[in-house]
Each structure stands twice: as C-alpha cells, then as structure tokens.
Coordinates of C-alpha atoms in Angstrom, one line a residue:
X25 CA 49.5 1.1 30.5
X26 CA 48.3 3.0 33.6
X27 CA 44.7 4.3 33.3
X28 CA 45.8 7.7 34.5
X29 CA 47.1 8.3 31.0
X30 CA 43.7 7.6 29.3
X31 CA 43.2 11.3 28.8
X32 CA 46.1 11.3 26.4
X33 CA 44.4 8.6 24.2
X34 CA 42.9 9.8 20.9
X35 CA 40.5 8.0 18.6
X36 CA 42.7 8.3 15.5
X37 CA 44.5 5.9 13.3
X38 CA 47.2 8.1 11.7
X39 CA 48.9 9.0 15.0
X40 CA 51.2 6.6 16.9
X41 CA 50.2 6.3 20.5
X42 CA 51.7 4.4 23.5
X43 CA 48.6 2.2 23.9
X44 CA 47.8 -1.4 22.9
X45 CA 45.6 -2.0 19.8
X46 CA 42.8 -3.3 22.0
X47 CA 43.0 -0.5 24.5
X48 CA 39.6 0.7 25.9
X49 CA 39.6 4.0 27.7
X50 CA 37.6 4.6 30.8
X51 CA 35.4 7.2 29.2
X52 CA 34.5 4.8 26.3
X53 CA 30.9 4.4 27.5
X54 CA 30.4 8.0 28.6
X55 CA 29.2 9.0 25.1
X56 CA 26.6 6.1 25.0
X57 CA 23.3 7.3 23.7
X58 CA 20.0 5.3 23.5
X59 CA 17.2 5.8 21.0
X60 CA 18.6 9.1 19.7
X61 CA 16.2 9.4 16.7
X62 CA 13.4 7.5 18.2
X63 CA 9.9 9.0 17.9
X64 CA 7.2 7.1 19.9
X65 CA 4.1 6.2 18.1
X66 CA 0.6 6.8 19.3
X67 CA -2.4 4.5 18.7
X68 CA -4.9 6.5 16.7
X69 CA -2.5 8.0 14.1
X70 CA -1.3 4.4 13.5
X71 CA -5.0 3.3 13.0
X72 CA -5.4 6.1 10.5
X73 CA -2.3 5.0 8.6
X74 CA -3.5 1.4 8.6
X75 CA -6.7 2.4 6.8
X76 CA -4.9 2.3 3.4
X77 CA -4.1 -1.3 3.9
X78 CA -7.6 -2.1 5.0
X79 CA -9.0 -0.4 2.0
X80 CA -6.8 -2.4 -0.3
X81 CA -7.7 -5.7 1.3
X82 CA -11.4 -4.8 1.2
X83 CA -11.0 -4.0 -2.5
X84 CA -9.5 -7.5 -3.2
X85 CA -12.4 -9.2 -1.4
X86 CA -15.0 -7.1 -3.2
X87 CA -13.4 -8.1 -6.5
X88 CA -13.4 -11.8 -5.6
X89 CA -17.0 -11.6 -4.5
X90 CA -17.9 -9.9 -7.8
X91 CA -16.0 -12.7 -9.8
X92 CA -18.0 -15.4 -8.0
X93 CA -21.3 -13.7 -8.7
X94 CA -20.3 -13.4 -12.4
X95 CA -19.3 -17.0 -12.6
X96 CA -22.5 -18.2 -10.9
X97 CA -24.6 -15.9 -13.0
X98 CA -25.8 -14.1 -9.9
X99 CA -25.2 -10.6 -11.4
X100 CA -25.9 -9.1 -14.7
X101 CA -22.6 -8.1 -16.4
X102 CA -24.2 -5.0 -17.9
X103 CA -25.0 -3.8 -14.4
X104 CA -21.4 -4.3 -13.5
X105 CA -20.2 -2.3 -16.5
X106 CA -22.6 0.6 -15.6
X107 CA -21.3 0.5 -12.0
X108 CA -17.7 0.6 -13.2
X109 CA -18.3 3.5 -15.5
X110 CA -20.2 5.3 -12.7
X111 CA -17.4 4.8 -10.3
X112 CA -14.9 6.1 -12.8
X113 CA -16.9 9.2 -13.4
X114 CA -17.3 9.8 -9.7
X115 CA -13.7 9.1 -8.9
X116 CA -12.4 11.4 -11.7
X117 CA -14.8 14.1 -10.5
X118 CA -13.3 13.9 -7.0
X119 CA -9.8 13.9 -8.5
X120 CA -10.4 16.9 -10.6
X121 CA -12.1 18.8 -7.8
X122 CA -9.0 18.3 -5.6
X123 CA -6.6 19.4 -8.3
X124 CA -6.2 23.2 -7.9
X125 CA -2.5 23.4 -9.0
X126 CA -3.1 23.6 -12.8
X127 CA -4.7 26.4 -14.9
X128 CA -8.1 26.2 -16.5
X129 CA -6.6 25.5 -19.9
X130 CA -4.5 22.7 -18.6
X131 CA -7.5 21.2 -16.8
X132 CA -9.5 21.3 -20.0
X133 CA -6.7 19.6 -21.9
X134 CA -6.4 16.9 -19.2
X135 CA -10.1 16.3 -19.4
X136 CA -9.9 15.7 -23.2
X137 CA -6.9 13.4 -22.8
X138 CA -8.7 11.4 -20.1
X139 CA -11.8 11.0 -22.2
X140 CA -9.7 9.8 -25.2
X141 CA -7.7 7.4 -23.1
X142 CA -10.8 6.0 -21.5
X143 CA -12.5 5.4 -24.8
X144 CA -9.4 3.6 -26.1
X145 CA -9.1 1.4 -23.1
X146 CA -12.8 0.6 -23.2
X147 CA -12.6 -0.4 -26.9
X148 CA -9.3 -2.4 -26.4
X149 CA -10.8 -4.4 -23.5
X150 CA -13.9 -5.1 -25.5
X151 CA -11.9 -6.4 -28.5
X152 CA -9.6 -8.5 -26.3
X153 CA -12.4 -10.1 -24.3
X154 CA -12.8 -13.2 -26.7
X155 CA -9.1 -13.8 -26.5
X156 CA -8.9 -13.5 -22.7
X157 CA -11.9 -15.9 -22.3
X158 CA -10.0 -18.7 -24.0
X159 CA -6.5 -17.7 -22.7
X160 CA -6.2 -20.6 -20.2
X161 CA -8.6 -23.1 -21.7
X162 CA -6.0 -25.9 -21.4
X163 CA -5.2 -25.1 -17.8
X164 CA -7.1 -26.8 -14.9
X165 CA -9.2 -24.6 -12.6
X166 CA -7.1 -25.7 -9.5
X167 CA -4.0 -24.2 -11.1
X168 CA -5.9 -21.0 -11.9
X169 CA -7.2 -20.7 -8.3
X170 CA -3.7 -21.2 -6.9
X171 CA -2.0 -18.8 -9.4
X172 CA -4.6 -16.1 -8.7
X173 CA -4.2 -16.4 -4.9
X174 CA -0.4 -16.0 -5.2
X175 CA -0.8 -13.0 -7.5
X176 CA -3.3 -11.3 -5.1
X177 CA -0.9 -11.9 -2.2
X178 CA 1.9 -10.3 -4.2
X179 CA -0.5 -7.4 -5.0
X180 CA -1.2 -6.8 -1.3
X181 CA 2.4 -7.1 -0.3
X182 CA 3.9 -4.8 -3.0
X183 CA 1.2 -2.1 -2.9
X184 CA 2.2 1.4 -2.0
X185 CA 0.5 2.4 1.2
X186 CA 2.5 5.6 1.8
X187 CA 1.1 9.0 2.2
X188 CA 1.9 11.7 -0.3
X189 CA 1.4 15.3 0.5
X190 CA -0.6 17.5 -1.9
X191 CA 2.5 19.2 -3.2
X192 CA 4.3 16.0 -4.0
X193 CA 4.1 14.8 -7.6
X194 CA 2.4 11.4 -8.1
X195 CA 5.2 9.0 -9.3
X196 CA 4.7 5.3 -9.1
X197 CA 7.5 3.2 -7.8
X198 CA 8.6 -0.2 -9.0
X199 CA 6.8 -2.1 -6.3
X200 CA 3.5 -0.2 -7.1
X201 CA 3.8 -1.1 -10.8
X202 CA 4.5 -4.8 -9.9
X203 CA 1.6 -4.7 -7.5
X204 CA -0.8 -3.4 -10.2
X205 CA 0.5 -5.9 -12.8
X206 CA 0.0 -8.8 -10.3
X207 CA -3.6 -7.8 -9.7
X208 CA -4.4 -7.3 -13.4
X209 CA -2.8 -10.7 -14.2
X210 CA -4.8 -12.4 -11.5
X211 CA -8.0 -10.8 -12.9
X212 CA -7.1 -12.0 -16.4
X213 CA -6.6 -15.6 -15.3
X214 CA -9.8 -15.5 -13.3
X215 CA -11.7 -14.0 -16.2
X216 CA -10.7 -16.9 -18.4
X217 CA -12.9 -19.1 -16.2
X218 CA -16.0 -17.2 -17.3
X219 CA -18.3 -18.4 -20.1
X220 CA -19.4 -15.2 -21.9
X221 CA -17.3 -12.5 -23.6
X222 CA -19.4 -9.7 -21.9
X223 CA -18.7 -11.3 -18.5
X224 CA -14.9 -11.2 -19.2
X225 CA -15.2 -7.6 -20.4
X226 CA -17.1 -6.5 -17.3
X227 CA -14.7 -8.2 -14.9
X228 CA -11.5 -6.8 -16.5
X229 CA -13.1 -3.4 -16.6
X230 CA -13.9 -3.6 -13.0
X231 CA -10.4 -4.8 -12.1
X232 CA -8.9 -1.8 -13.9
X233 CA -11.1 0.5 -11.8
X234 CA -10.2 -1.4 -8.6
X235 CA -6.5 -2.0 -8.9
X236 CA -5.2 0.6 -11.4
X237 CA -7.3 3.7 -10.8
X238 CA -8.6 3.4 -7.2
X239 CA -5.1 3.4 -5.7
X240 CA -4.4 6.7 -7.4
X241 CA -7.5 8.2 -5.9
X242 CA -6.7 6.7 -2.5
X243 CA -3.4 8.5 -2.5
X244 CA -5.2 11.8 -3.2
X245 CA -7.7 11.2 -0.4
X246 CA -5.1 10.2 2.1
X247 CA -4.2 13.9 2.6
X248 CA -7.8 14.8 3.2
X249 CA -9.6 14.9 6.6
X250 CA -9.5 12.0 9.1
X251 CA -13.3 11.7 8.8
X252 CA -13.0 11.0 5.0
X253 CA -10.4 8.3 5.6
X254 CA -12.5 6.5 8.2
X255 CA -15.7 6.8 6.1
X256 CA -14.1 5.4 3.0
X257 CA -12.5 2.6 5.0
X258 CA -15.6 1.5 6.8
X259 CA -17.7 1.9 3.7
X260 CA -15.4 -0.5 1.7
X261 CA -15.3 -2.9 4.7
X262 CA -19.1 -3.0 4.9
X263 CA -19.5 -3.6 1.2
X264 CA -16.9 -6.4 1.4
X265 CA -18.7 -8.0 4.4
X266 CA -22.1 -7.7 2.7
X267 CA -20.9 -9.3 -0.6
X268 CA -19.0 -12.1 1.1
X269 CA -21.7 -12.9 3.7
X270 CA -24.2 -14.0 1.1
X271 CA -21.6 -16.3 -0.5
X272 CA -19.7 -17.8 2.4
X273 CA -19.7 -17.2 6.1
X274 CA -16.2 -18.6 6.3
X275 CA -14.8 -16.0 3.8
X276 CA -16.7 -13.3 5.6
X277 CA -15.2 -14.3 8.9
X278 CA -11.7 -14.4 7.4
X279 CA -12.2 -10.8 6.0
X280 CA -13.6 -9.6 9.4
X281 CA -10.6 -11.0 11.3
X282 CA -8.2 -9.5 8.8
X283 CA -10.0 -6.1 9.0
X284 CA -10.0 -6.1 12.8
X285 CA -6.4 -7.2 13.1
X286 CA -5.0 -4.8 10.5
X287 CA -7.0 -1.8 11.6
X288 CA -7.0 -2.2 15.4
X289 CA -4.8 -5.0 16.8
X290 CA -1.7 -4.4 14.7
X291 CA -1.3 -0.7 15.7
X292 CA -1.9 -1.6 19.4
X293 CA 0.8 -4.3 19.1
X294 CA 3.2 -1.8 17.6
X295 CA 2.6 0.7 20.4
X296 CA 3.1 -2.0 23.0
X297 CA 6.3 -3.3 21.3
X298 CA 8.0 0.0 21.0
X299 CA 8.8 0.1 24.7
X300 CA 11.4 -2.6 24.0
X301 CA 13.1 -0.7 21.4
X302 CA 16.7 -0.1 22.4
X303 CA 18.9 1.5 19.7
X304 CA 22.4 2.2 21.0
X305 CA 24.7 4.9 19.6
X306 CA 28.3 5.4 20.8
X307 CA 31.9 6.1 19.8
X308 CA 32.1 2.8 18.0
X309 CA 29.7 4.0 15.2
X310 CA 31.2 4.9 11.9
X311 CA 32.1 8.6 11.7
X312 CA 29.8 10.8 9.6
X313 CA 31.7 13.4 7.7
X314 CA 30.4 17.0 8.0
X315 CA 30.8 19.1 5.0
X316 CA 30.4 22.9 5.3

C-alpha cells in the first residue's frame, strides 16, 4: 500500500481498513516518549532515606553483641533489664510528646492501656523464661547459629523502611509483621543457649524493645527534622561499633563496611546509575481508559 495513504490509517480494531495486519505507519515513532514519569534522585535525600536501614542493621548488631555478653557473663542481666525499661519509658515519652492528634481524655486512656499491656507482657515473659531456656535443649548450637542468622537476614529484608507522614495512621503490613516475628524467633532460639532464667528474660525483653517497639518509634521520628535522623543513626552506629569492637575486630569491620556502604556508597551508586535509565513510552502501550 502506498505510504501516501498512511494518514488514512487508524489505530482501531473494529474498523476494516485497506492495510496489511503488520502495517507500520510512518508516524509510528513520532509519539515516542522517554522517561515520562522519571524524577531524578539527588544524593543527600537518598542518604537520609537510607538512615532507616542503617538504624535497623545497627540494632541487630547491638542485640547480637548484647547476647554474646550475656552468654559470656560479661554483663549483669539486671542491668540489661533496667536499661530496657528505661529505653521503653524514654521511647514512650517521645511517642506521647509527638502525638497531638488526640484529646486529653484519650491520651489518659492510652496511658493506662499502655501501662496495663506493659505489665502483662513483663509478667508473661518472666513466667515463660524457664520454658524458653530449655526450648532447644536437644538442638546443637551450630544449628541454632545458622537458624538465627537466617532469621535475622529475613528480618532485615522484610522490615518496613518506608516513611509515613504524621497524618497517616500507623498500620503494619504483612512484611513488617513477618520481619518482627523473624527477629523475635531468632531471639528466642538464641536465648535458649543461655544458662540462667533471668538471662533469658533480660534478652527477650531487650529483643521486644529492639524489634517490636523501636521500629514504631523510628517511623514516628522519620518525619522529624533531618538533624534528629542523623543523630539517631550515628548514635546507634557508634553504640554498635563500641559493643562489637571489644568482642571481635572482624565483626566490627563487617558492621563498619555495611554501615558505610548502605549509608554513603549505595545512594551514590543509585545517583550514578540513573543516567542509564531509559523508559520508553509510545503508541504500542496498552490504552488507558479515561472515565469522566
């Protein structure tokens, strides 16, 4: 068919046209568009977003260092219990201070509910500590180390690192719940390697603070100032470095490399790689219906 008749061609199926089925009009590529919805990233906003991942990884290393100290009797479990309770009180105070959307009566009711729930969890963990201590008595330690490593990797991969605005309601997704369950399960199997009930209780209480409650506070603080984000990130990183340095220089180096890569190198690589992004849109795309 002569190309002079291309202007009579229409992109419809219901109309019979004098063109072959594989006909390509001359103006086919005239509507080609590249990177229509592409928004280029900049380096420092990506570094700020990566702080949530760094904080989570630092929390895992802090927990593992605490477990080793409990196992080697390098820390008093009573001190760890006091630290966990103090962190809970400080975190709940920060959470309550940033919650201005409820009335005074509702805040008072929430405080009472939180106190009751905390006491119940405290007593439940205390009563279950003897059971948890002997939970994996018939399992070898090598299997426990491998299982806990896999669970912590799942915890890091499935954790929710998204940013929620202050007006958005906190609602945990499926991956967040699975992430928390993986971390608590890893804590339980590690706690079964301890020798005293109070050690088990202190470790499980600390794991609840680190993997169940701290992510909630982290989501609240993510909408705060940039300075708060950086201070919290580097504070957790320094604590993790200090705790791991006295135990193993190899582990400390692994954490430092992970911290530097996640916080600084990965955002730089993403900024560099986006120059090669080439999303093509054209008349071959599926039509999007527009409803008035």
